[in-house]
Amino acid sequence: MSQTAQIEKKRFLCLLIKPSHYDDDGYVIRWWRTIIPSNSLAALFGIAADCAERQVLGPDVAIDIEALDETNTRIDTAALIERFRVNGNLGVVCLVGVQSNQYPRALDIARPLREAGIAVAIGGFHVSGCLSMLDNDAIELGACRDLGVAMFAGEAEEGRLDRVLRDAVAGQLAPVYNFMKDLPGMEGAPVPFLPIANLGRAWGNSTSFDAGRGCPYQCSFCTIINVQGRKSRYRTADDVEKLVRLNWAQGVSKFFITDDNFARNKEWESIFDRLILLRERDGIPIGLMIQVDTLCHKIDGFVEKSKRAGVTRVFIGLENINPDNLVTANKRQNKITEYRKMLLAWKAQGIITLAGYILGFPSDTPETIRRDIEIIKRELPLDGLEFFNLTPLPGSEDHQTLWRKGVPMDPDLNNYDLEHICTAHPRMSKAEWEAIYREAWSLFYSPEHMKTLLRRAAATGVRMNSLIRVLVTFATSVSLEGVHPIQYGVFRLKHPSERRPGLKRENPFVFWPRFVAESIYKIGAAVSLNLKLILEARAIERDPNAKAYMDQALTPVRDDDDVTLDLLTKTTGAGAAVAHIKKVDKLTHPGGVKVAAG
């Protein structure tokens, strides 16, 4: 192509924005550096880049792609509008990966863009979940129609984004693109990718990717099964190697595999084998965080290969230690009799163990929650526990049931972030539930227990510096910033213009001094805790008996666990679970050989 033709080529702007959401004071949650990178943004960037490479808008239209994560980048709508204006509004703004709590903010971003005549589309779990489980007008979807924002439900591979871009360049975006009944395969699909300019805004230059999608389980609080489907789909080892090499070429080798349960991925072994090869043969220093279920240790070689593949942290969907609560949520696959075996298997590899724990099941009270947290601290070798409030997320069975019955739920979608209380509880008032949620963090991350966690780390080979970063994050996110660790970052950024519409704009002479004072206090508190833990860790490392440290959580599983552990005796559900195990053992081992119930 001649230089003249190249100059005359039209430029189509494809702007991908991952919205944040508002804090309790109405300010956008934004950081200097974020901790968890956005997989949705990386996935859409990879697909859009493939569209550009294939010239889906024709040889005379170039596609310029830009990704913005609002959790670490200020969205200047006035500047965006001007960029589109000088380009004749040729392009589209895609609001990607929008969860229910981000939906109000996404609409606030879309509104001035649409008023300026810019094409806007929105996708993610909120739109997909609502169109999957509810009617077409449910949960404020009508706002998109009123604004002229195109709704995209489903996944964008296999040419679905091609169609959106072609419609946008023609000025004919459809009101709805619904692919929920036709989920694409992942083998050979464009791999998630973000340029280093984006990844540099995440702490540690890390990125994320999904090696698989879909889940066969039926947890009633989960949206994944109704958005990504119950049939599991996977990337190949070749796909994973491609994305690792793409990222390593720009100096990035730390990855969060976002599969809700990587152990269920049927390609897990071939992927791990390829990652092991890349680490041991090619010298790529791959570091991984993965999510797994509580039965992953039963898969032959899974835990051991995780270590060789570069796994340093594992997040486990523990959810609760009361089997009655697990049954209520249709999470029957979790067996509390396996919790200790599973956690000790990870500990044997020196891998940091993190777990999610849900508060607000029907039988929960502040007293039972306090009791259960103390049991976990004493008897389970977990390095970190993340607390979530049971939330009827749009797209889940729980939400659909309440919605159909007309049960009152919080009308403000901004609060559906797993931290706020969105519906009534049978045994706790809203105030009691809110209080025990905040208290739960201080109970688990007490100074004494964090010292215990460091002692366990020294005894099991867990890297102390990595654990300290986890502990500082989890111990300060709620107390200092009022946000969950999954929304946390390094140095909170605010701007008066980013306050939620409808709330009074604060006087800059009041806003900025308060912001500076708050920032100094928060930084000081976090640095102080970090230094205290570092000093604790150094003292432990100097102890010649540090490797010999032992407590109840690190004690190997024993035959008498079913009568000595509170985990297996303090609830009726636990007693029933142990009785079931014994019954199975008796049928499986008629000779009377007892199998440990831990």
XYZ file of C-alpha atoms in Angstrom:
598
model
C 0.000 0.000 0.000
C 1.336 3.446 -0.913
C 2.170 6.048 1.702
C -0.721 8.229 0.427
C -3.229 5.381 0.790
C -1.917 4.678 4.268
C -2.471 8.305 5.291
C -6.008 8.341 3.887
C -7.006 5.180 5.735
C -9.926 5.726 8.111
C -9.301 5.177 11.830
C -12.017 3.393 13.804
C -11.637 3.961 17.571
C -12.406 0.872 19.660
C -12.254 1.979 23.270
C -12.561 -0.762 25.904
C -13.448 0.500 29.387
C -13.693 -1.632 32.535
C -15.786 0.515 34.919
C -15.159 0.710 38.642
C -17.929 1.461 41.144
C -18.695 3.986 43.868
C -17.636 3.839 47.509
C -19.987 4.655 50.383
C -19.247 8.378 49.981
C -20.106 8.232 46.308
C -16.556 8.472 44.905
C -15.221 6.201 42.180
C -12.910 3.536 43.647
C -9.594 4.176 41.917
C -5.956 3.468 42.852
C -2.425 4.408 41.843
C -1.797 0.659 41.425
C -4.367 -2.128 41.508
C -3.769 -5.624 42.854
C -5.989 -7.813 40.672
C -5.843 -7.256 36.881
C -9.038 -7.448 34.833
C -9.403 -10.640 32.835
C -12.451 -9.281 30.996
C -10.415 -6.359 29.710
C -7.556 -8.646 28.641
C -9.944 -11.082 26.920
C -11.727 -8.326 24.968
C -8.453 -6.647 24.015
C -7.179 -9.950 22.622
C -10.361 -10.482 20.621
C -10.372 -6.885 19.347
C -6.710 -7.139 18.335
C -7.589 -10.237 16.333
C -10.403 -8.293 14.628
C -7.930 -5.557 13.709
C -5.420 -8.067 12.351
C -8.110 -9.709 10.204
C -9.307 -6.292 8.969
C -12.928 -7.085 9.757
C -13.954 -3.533 8.754
C -12.208 -3.818 5.411
C -8.734 -2.879 4.198
C -9.522 0.854 4.173
C -10.461 1.074 7.881
C -7.840 0.602 10.597
C -9.007 -0.306 14.099
C -7.264 1.591 16.906
C -7.760 -0.257 20.206
C -7.283 1.222 23.650
C -8.029 -0.405 27.006
C -8.820 1.578 30.177
C -9.329 0.048 33.604
C -11.075 2.662 35.722
C -9.811 1.086 38.935
C -6.367 2.479 38.057
C -7.070 5.066 35.337
C -9.190 8.205 35.487
C -11.889 8.238 32.822
C -11.970 11.773 31.435
C -15.222 11.727 29.478
C -14.742 15.253 28.124
C -11.386 14.285 26.618
C -12.856 11.081 25.185
C -15.719 12.992 23.591
C -13.233 15.373 21.971
C -11.159 12.461 20.613
C -14.227 10.977 18.973
C -15.391 14.380 17.694
C -12.182 15.031 15.769
C -12.526 11.520 14.306
C -16.091 12.150 13.162
C -17.410 9.900 15.966
C -16.169 6.916 13.986
C -15.795 4.235 16.634
C -17.404 2.575 19.615
C -16.963 2.573 23.372
C -17.349 -0.910 24.850
C -18.035 -1.096 28.588
C -16.676 -4.569 29.317
C -16.954 -7.076 32.146
C -19.599 -4.975 33.899
C -20.750 -6.599 37.135
C -23.956 -5.597 38.902
C -22.167 -3.273 41.337
C -20.439 -1.566 38.391
C -23.601 -1.139 36.318
C -24.632 2.260 37.771
C -21.151 3.642 37.151
C -21.140 2.170 33.630
C -24.385 4.024 32.845
C -22.915 7.251 34.241
C -19.953 6.877 31.874
C -22.231 6.041 28.946
C -24.670 8.918 29.401
C -22.482 11.882 28.242
C -20.963 9.724 25.500
C -24.379 8.954 24.084
C -25.407 12.614 24.360
C -22.379 13.369 22.169
C -23.559 10.819 19.592
C -20.895 8.214 20.339
C -21.811 4.537 19.896
C -21.716 2.628 23.199
C -22.118 -1.070 23.980
C -22.159 -2.783 27.375
C -21.446 -6.395 28.309
C -20.511 -8.472 31.302
C -22.085 -10.498 34.061
C -24.920 -8.083 34.875
C -26.402 -7.876 31.401
C -25.694 -11.546 30.643
C -27.027 -12.765 33.987
C -30.216 -10.707 33.816
C -31.023 -11.742 30.246
C -30.292 -15.358 31.188
C -32.398 -15.541 34.366
C -34.962 -12.705 34.192
C -37.084 -10.885 31.626
C -35.758 -8.332 29.183
C -36.745 -5.323 31.299
C -35.428 -6.539 34.658
C -32.887 -4.840 36.891
C -32.579 -1.487 35.144
C -31.838 -2.908 31.696
C -34.403 -0.430 30.404
C -31.874 2.322 31.122
C -29.693 0.977 28.319
C -32.594 1.123 25.890
C -33.444 4.669 26.972
C -29.836 5.784 26.403
C -29.421 3.836 23.161
C -26.670 1.672 24.637
C -26.354 -1.713 22.925
C -26.450 -4.662 25.326
C -24.158 -7.636 24.686
C -24.954 -10.898 26.472
C -22.608 -13.867 26.249
C -19.031 -14.150 25.001
C -17.376 -12.323 22.125
C -15.290 -15.037 20.427
C -16.159 -16.752 17.106
C -16.971 -13.536 15.260
C -19.444 -12.016 17.716
C -17.308 -8.886 18.236
C -16.842 -8.676 14.444
C -20.592 -8.148 14.118
C -20.667 -5.413 16.765
C -17.806 -3.516 15.131
C -19.375 -3.764 11.670
C -22.710 -2.534 12.979
C -20.969 0.321 14.790
C -19.056 1.494 11.719
C -22.350 1.436 9.814
C -24.068 3.416 12.598
C -26.522 0.584 13.159
C -25.774 -0.981 16.572
C -28.554 -3.372 17.550
C -30.289 -2.824 20.904
C -29.366 -6.351 22.047
C -26.801 -8.954 21.018
C -27.835 -12.083 22.880
C -25.553 -15.111 22.509
C -26.423 -16.755 25.822
C -27.698 -19.910 24.124
C -24.643 -20.228 21.880
C -21.501 -20.090 23.993
C -18.313 -20.405 21.908
C -15.481 -22.886 22.181
C -12.149 -21.652 23.540
C -9.650 -23.842 21.684
C -7.580 -21.696 19.358
C -9.517 -18.522 20.233
C -7.634 -15.225 20.584
C -5.871 -15.273 23.937
C -6.297 -12.608 26.650
C -3.643 -9.917 26.387
C -2.993 -6.382 27.598
C -0.068 -4.120 26.619
C 2.548 -3.350 29.251
C 1.226 0.218 29.452
C -1.906 -1.237 31.043
C -0.213 -3.930 33.109
C 2.222 -1.372 34.508
C -0.704 0.063 36.444
C -1.129 -3.232 38.318
C 1.094 -4.027 41.293
C 3.893 -6.364 40.272
C 3.206 -6.226 36.513
C 0.880 -9.212 36.711
C -1.937 -10.194 34.373
C -4.723 -12.764 34.201
C -6.354 -15.242 31.859
C -9.112 -17.814 31.862
C -7.974 -21.324 30.966
C -11.555 -22.555 31.100
C -15.144 -21.398 31.501
C -18.339 -22.968 32.764
C -19.187 -25.039 35.828
C -21.256 -28.227 36.314
C -22.146 -27.494 39.952
C -25.381 -25.831 41.092
C -24.415 -23.382 43.873
C -27.480 -21.163 44.261
C -25.500 -17.990 45.022
C -23.310 -18.292 41.918
C -23.753 -16.426 38.631
C -21.086 -18.302 36.680
C -23.280 -21.299 35.913
C -25.962 -19.048 34.390
C -23.565 -16.809 32.445
C -20.762 -19.133 31.332
C -22.953 -22.237 31.305
C -22.721 -25.623 32.994
C -20.693 -27.207 30.225
C -16.978 -26.686 30.800
C -14.913 -25.283 27.925
C -11.122 -25.004 27.814
C -8.095 -23.426 26.218
C -5.363 -25.760 25.023
C -1.793 -25.964 26.302
C -0.730 -24.335 22.996
C -3.068 -21.398 23.713
C -1.634 -20.969 27.197
C 1.948 -21.151 25.945
C 1.128 -18.480 23.364
C -0.202 -16.040 25.947
C 2.696 -16.750 28.326
C 5.216 -15.991 25.574
C 3.329 -12.861 24.482
C 3.456 -11.544 28.026
C 7.037 -12.645 28.710
C 8.106 -10.686 25.623
C 7.050 -7.555 27.521
C 8.540 -8.731 30.831
C 5.388 -10.131 32.471
C 5.449 -13.634 33.975
C 2.955 -13.504 36.873
C -0.537 -14.731 36.137
C -3.858 -15.126 37.894
C -5.763 -18.007 36.279
C -9.338 -16.864 36.784
C -11.117 -20.217 36.320
C -13.445 -20.573 39.299
C -11.996 -24.090 39.724
C -8.861 -24.896 37.722
C -8.783 -28.442 39.145
C -11.952 -29.186 37.187
C -10.330 -28.079 33.920
C -9.868 -31.308 31.964
C -6.760 -29.801 30.351
C -5.143 -28.989 33.707
C -2.365 -31.543 33.364
C -1.370 -30.697 29.810
C -1.391 -26.995 30.737
C 0.703 -27.616 33.847
C 3.119 -29.823 31.884
C 3.592 -27.037 29.337
C 4.108 -24.430 32.060
C 6.634 -26.706 33.766
C 8.496 -26.974 30.471
C 8.493 -23.198 30.021
C 9.842 -22.731 33.540
C 12.419 -25.522 33.662
C 13.603 -25.605 30.041
C 13.129 -22.018 28.871
C 13.748 -20.268 32.176
C 10.560 -18.190 32.198
C 9.968 -17.389 35.904
C 6.252 -18.120 35.831
C 4.311 -17.359 39.010
C 0.679 -18.400 39.318
C -2.347 -17.918 41.494
C -5.155 -20.390 40.860
C -8.636 -21.090 42.228
C -9.655 -24.628 43.175
C -12.305 -26.580 45.071
C -11.938 -28.463 48.337
C -11.468 -31.852 46.660
C -8.570 -30.951 44.359
C -6.064 -32.883 46.504
C -7.778 -36.118 45.491
C -6.617 -35.681 41.879
C -3.412 -37.673 41.505
C -0.427 -35.351 41.098
C -2.443 -32.123 40.943
C -0.996 -30.419 44.017
C 2.566 -31.517 43.264
C 2.414 -30.370 39.636
C 0.919 -27.067 40.752
C 4.129 -26.348 42.614
C 6.355 -27.226 39.642
C 4.171 -25.167 37.288
C 4.773 -22.065 39.401
C 1.728 -21.863 41.686
C 2.576 -19.732 44.713
C -0.949 -18.962 45.904
C -4.145 -20.950 45.785
C -7.640 -19.624 46.450
C -10.083 -22.237 47.724
C -13.868 -21.973 47.663
C -14.252 -23.078 51.275
C -17.413 -20.949 51.697
C -18.365 -22.309 55.156
C -17.523 -24.971 57.763
C -21.150 -25.782 58.580
C -22.465 -28.509 56.259
C -26.038 -27.335 56.864
C -25.159 -23.974 55.319
C -23.441 -25.648 52.367
C -26.513 -27.776 51.674
C -28.697 -24.660 51.809
C -26.579 -23.155 49.015
C -26.530 -26.386 46.938
C -22.766 -26.609 47.490
C -22.821 -30.297 48.344
C -19.443 -30.901 46.706
C -17.698 -29.298 49.706
C -16.845 -31.959 52.304
C -15.673 -30.515 55.609
C -14.176 -33.918 56.440
C -11.666 -33.239 53.640
C -10.760 -29.663 54.522
C -7.704 -30.467 56.639
C -6.335 -33.105 54.246
C -6.641 -30.675 51.376
C -5.036 -27.733 53.174
C -2.184 -29.817 54.563
C -1.468 -31.097 51.043
C -0.954 -27.503 49.872
C 1.068 -26.712 52.981
C 3.404 -29.609 52.181
C 4.300 -27.749 48.968
C 4.911 -24.395 50.687
C 2.034 -22.747 48.806
C 0.015 -19.906 50.362
C -3.570 -20.990 51.018
C -6.370 -18.433 50.775
C -10.068 -19.150 51.094
C -13.401 -17.462 50.578
C -15.884 -17.583 53.450
C -19.523 -16.527 53.151
C -21.395 -14.851 56.020
C -25.176 -14.682 56.136
C -26.428 -18.196 55.504
C -29.875 -18.749 57.093
C -28.551 -20.453 60.243
C -25.802 -17.867 60.861
C -25.840 -15.573 63.875
C -23.091 -13.288 65.177
C -22.365 -15.912 67.859
C -22.066 -18.849 65.428
C -19.904 -16.782 63.085
C -17.519 -15.866 65.912
C -17.382 -19.522 66.992
C -16.678 -20.759 63.485
C -13.903 -18.211 62.876
C -12.162 -19.316 66.073
C -12.429 -22.955 64.942
C -10.874 -22.054 61.590
C -8.048 -20.129 63.247
C -7.288 -23.027 65.553
C -7.829 -26.090 63.358
C -7.370 -25.177 59.669
C -3.960 -24.225 58.222
C -5.228 -21.304 56.163
C -2.931 -18.356 55.507
C -5.739 -16.001 54.582
C -9.513 -15.844 54.783
C -11.654 -13.530 52.657
C -15.116 -12.805 53.993
C -18.095 -12.187 51.730
C -21.708 -11.436 52.563
C -24.249 -13.778 51.013
C -25.640 -11.614 48.228
C -28.483 -12.325 45.777
C -26.474 -11.349 42.711
C -28.533 -10.731 39.563
C -27.928 -13.786 37.410
C -27.944 -16.216 40.345
C -30.657 -18.659 41.366
C -30.904 -16.910 44.754
C -31.713 -13.584 43.089
C -34.147 -15.141 40.630
C -36.066 -16.832 43.469
C -36.336 -13.646 45.544
C -37.219 -11.568 42.472
C -40.028 -13.906 41.430
C -41.430 -13.967 44.977
C -41.293 -10.192 45.241
C -38.975 -10.295 48.282
C -37.507 -6.837 48.975
C -33.913 -6.368 47.865
C -31.678 -3.304 47.838
C -32.698 -1.237 44.790
C -29.189 0.270 44.453
C -27.121 -2.052 42.285
C -23.948 -0.278 43.420
C -24.295 -2.216 46.688
C -24.223 -5.682 45.090
C -20.491 -6.034 45.745
C -20.557 -8.907 48.294
C -19.794 -6.413 51.080
C -23.121 -4.653 51.571
C -26.326 -6.207 52.894
C -28.856 -6.452 50.061
C -31.728 -8.420 51.596
C -33.097 -9.374 55.011
C -31.748 -12.231 57.136
C -33.989 -14.526 59.269
C -31.781 -14.412 62.379
C -29.809 -11.163 62.160
C -30.827 -7.543 61.762
C -29.094 -5.542 59.060
C -27.041 -3.730 61.711
C -25.967 -7.003 63.337
C -24.985 -8.495 59.994
C -22.998 -5.412 59.008
C -21.242 -5.379 62.376
C -20.246 -9.054 62.335
C -18.933 -8.672 58.770
C -16.570 -5.913 59.891
C -15.711 -7.801 63.085
C -14.894 -10.996 61.174
C -11.882 -9.330 59.529
C -10.480 -8.113 62.850
C -11.081 -11.504 64.461
C -9.112 -13.446 61.869
C -6.426 -10.792 61.325
C -5.783 -10.109 64.986
C -2.128 -9.333 65.865
C -1.785 -12.638 67.706
C -3.222 -14.736 64.887
C -1.097 -13.015 62.254
C 1.927 -13.941 64.362
C 0.682 -17.532 64.392
C 0.315 -17.450 60.606
C 3.930 -16.309 60.279
C 5.064 -19.147 62.558
C 3.179 -21.647 60.398
C 4.733 -20.134 57.278
C 8.237 -20.581 58.660
C 7.474 -24.194 59.570
C 5.989 -25.109 56.186
C 8.282 -23.245 53.792
C 5.836 -20.505 52.785
C 7.643 -17.351 51.638
C 7.352 -14.865 54.482
C 7.522 -11.721 52.338
C 4.664 -12.906 50.134
C 2.542 -13.782 53.149
C 3.208 -10.402 54.757
C 1.879 -8.645 51.646
C -1.270 -10.767 51.848
C -1.746 -10.077 55.547
C -1.277 -6.320 55.210
C -3.778 -6.217 52.347
C -6.414 -8.320 54.080
C -5.986 -6.698 57.482
C -6.276 -3.109 56.247
C -8.626 -3.066 53.245
C -11.865 -3.041 55.233
C -10.623 -1.176 58.300
C -8.818 1.620 56.436
C -10.561 1.918 53.066
C -13.921 0.249 53.663
C -13.514 -1.975 50.600
C -13.003 -5.701 50.117
C -9.465 -6.926 49.298
C -10.582 -7.848 45.758
C -11.202 -4.118 45.204
C -8.066 -2.986 47.024
C -5.012 -1.267 45.614
C -1.988 0.828 46.463
C -2.711 4.487 47.338
C -6.325 5.505 46.880
C -6.953 8.236 44.311
C -9.985 10.510 44.301
C -11.173 13.508 42.370
C -14.103 15.837 43.184
C -15.488 15.389 39.668
C -15.816 11.627 40.145
C -18.611 11.793 42.692
C -21.812 9.948 41.897
C -24.446 12.047 40.110
C -27.092 13.297 42.511
C -24.605 13.804 45.348
C -23.369 17.299 46.179
C -20.010 18.270 44.680
C -17.694 19.071 47.588
C -15.811 22.335 47.946
C -12.210 21.735 46.794
C -10.913 23.626 49.849
C -12.641 21.012 52.005
C -12.114 17.968 49.786
C -8.361 18.165 49.156
C -7.128 18.843 52.712
C -9.286 15.997 54.007
C -8.049 13.681 51.246
C -4.413 14.488 52.047
C -4.939 13.972 55.788
C -6.774 10.687 55.240
C -4.081 9.474 52.847
C -1.293 10.231 55.311
C -3.130 8.366 58.067
C -3.899 5.321 55.891
C -0.391 5.069 54.479
C 1.043 5.402 57.979
C -1.196 2.663 59.356
C -0.397 0.275 56.501
C 3.349 0.946 56.667
C 3.301 0.512 60.458
C 1.590 -2.892 60.195
C 3.974 -3.937 57.439
C 7.001 -3.059 59.566
C 5.595 -4.871 62.607
C 5.039 -8.036 60.579
C 8.502 -7.811 59.023
C 10.050 -7.556 62.493
C 7.925 -10.494 63.692
C 9.019 -12.524 60.682
C 12.698 -11.748 61.215
C 12.465 -12.782 64.868
C 10.780 -16.050 63.886
C 13.408 -16.763 61.218
C 16.163 -16.329 63.798
C 14.542 -18.904 66.052
C 16.493 -22.184 65.630
C 13.281 -24.103 66.346
C 11.159 -22.269 63.795
C 10.959 -25.261 61.456
C 9.753 -27.461 64.307
C 6.767 -25.243 65.159
C 3.551 -27.255 65.487
C -0.020 -26.437 66.444
C -3.399 -28.088 66.024
C -3.867 -26.798 62.468
C -0.552 -28.282 61.287
C -1.037 -31.613 63.062
C -1.392 -34.445 60.530
C -4.859 -35.930 60.087
C -5.533 -38.561 62.735
C -8.095 -41.309 63.345
C -9.529 -39.514 66.371
C -10.125 -36.171 64.621
C -13.850 -36.897 64.525
C -14.052 -36.647 68.311
C -11.273 -34.158 69.088
C -11.797 -31.414 66.501
C -14.459 -28.739 66.958
C -14.622 -28.560 63.170
C -16.213 -32.015 63.170
C -18.244 -31.864 66.369
C -19.724 -28.396 66.954
C -22.621 -28.513 64.476
C -25.284 -31.100 63.733
C -24.253 -30.981 60.090
C -20.670 -31.825 61.019
C -21.848 -34.798 63.052
C -23.913 -36.027 60.122
C -20.973 -35.603 57.737
C -18.704 -37.672 59.986
C -21.397 -40.335 60.401
C -21.725 -40.538 56.624
C -17.978 -40.968 56.194
C -17.957 -43.750 58.767
C -20.838 -45.485 57.014
C -19.032 -45.296 53.686
C -15.821 -46.555 55.319
C -17.656 -49.502 56.831
C -19.130 -50.459 53.464
C -15.839 -49.914 51.664
C -13.668 -51.593 54.321
C -15.779 -54.394 55.841
C -12.734 -55.683 57.682
C -13.058 -52.800 60.084
C -10.143 -50.664 58.944
C -10.949 -47.107 59.977
C -10.319 -44.288 57.509
C -9.464 -40.934 59.055
C -12.321 -38.462 58.822
C -10.150 -35.335 58.787
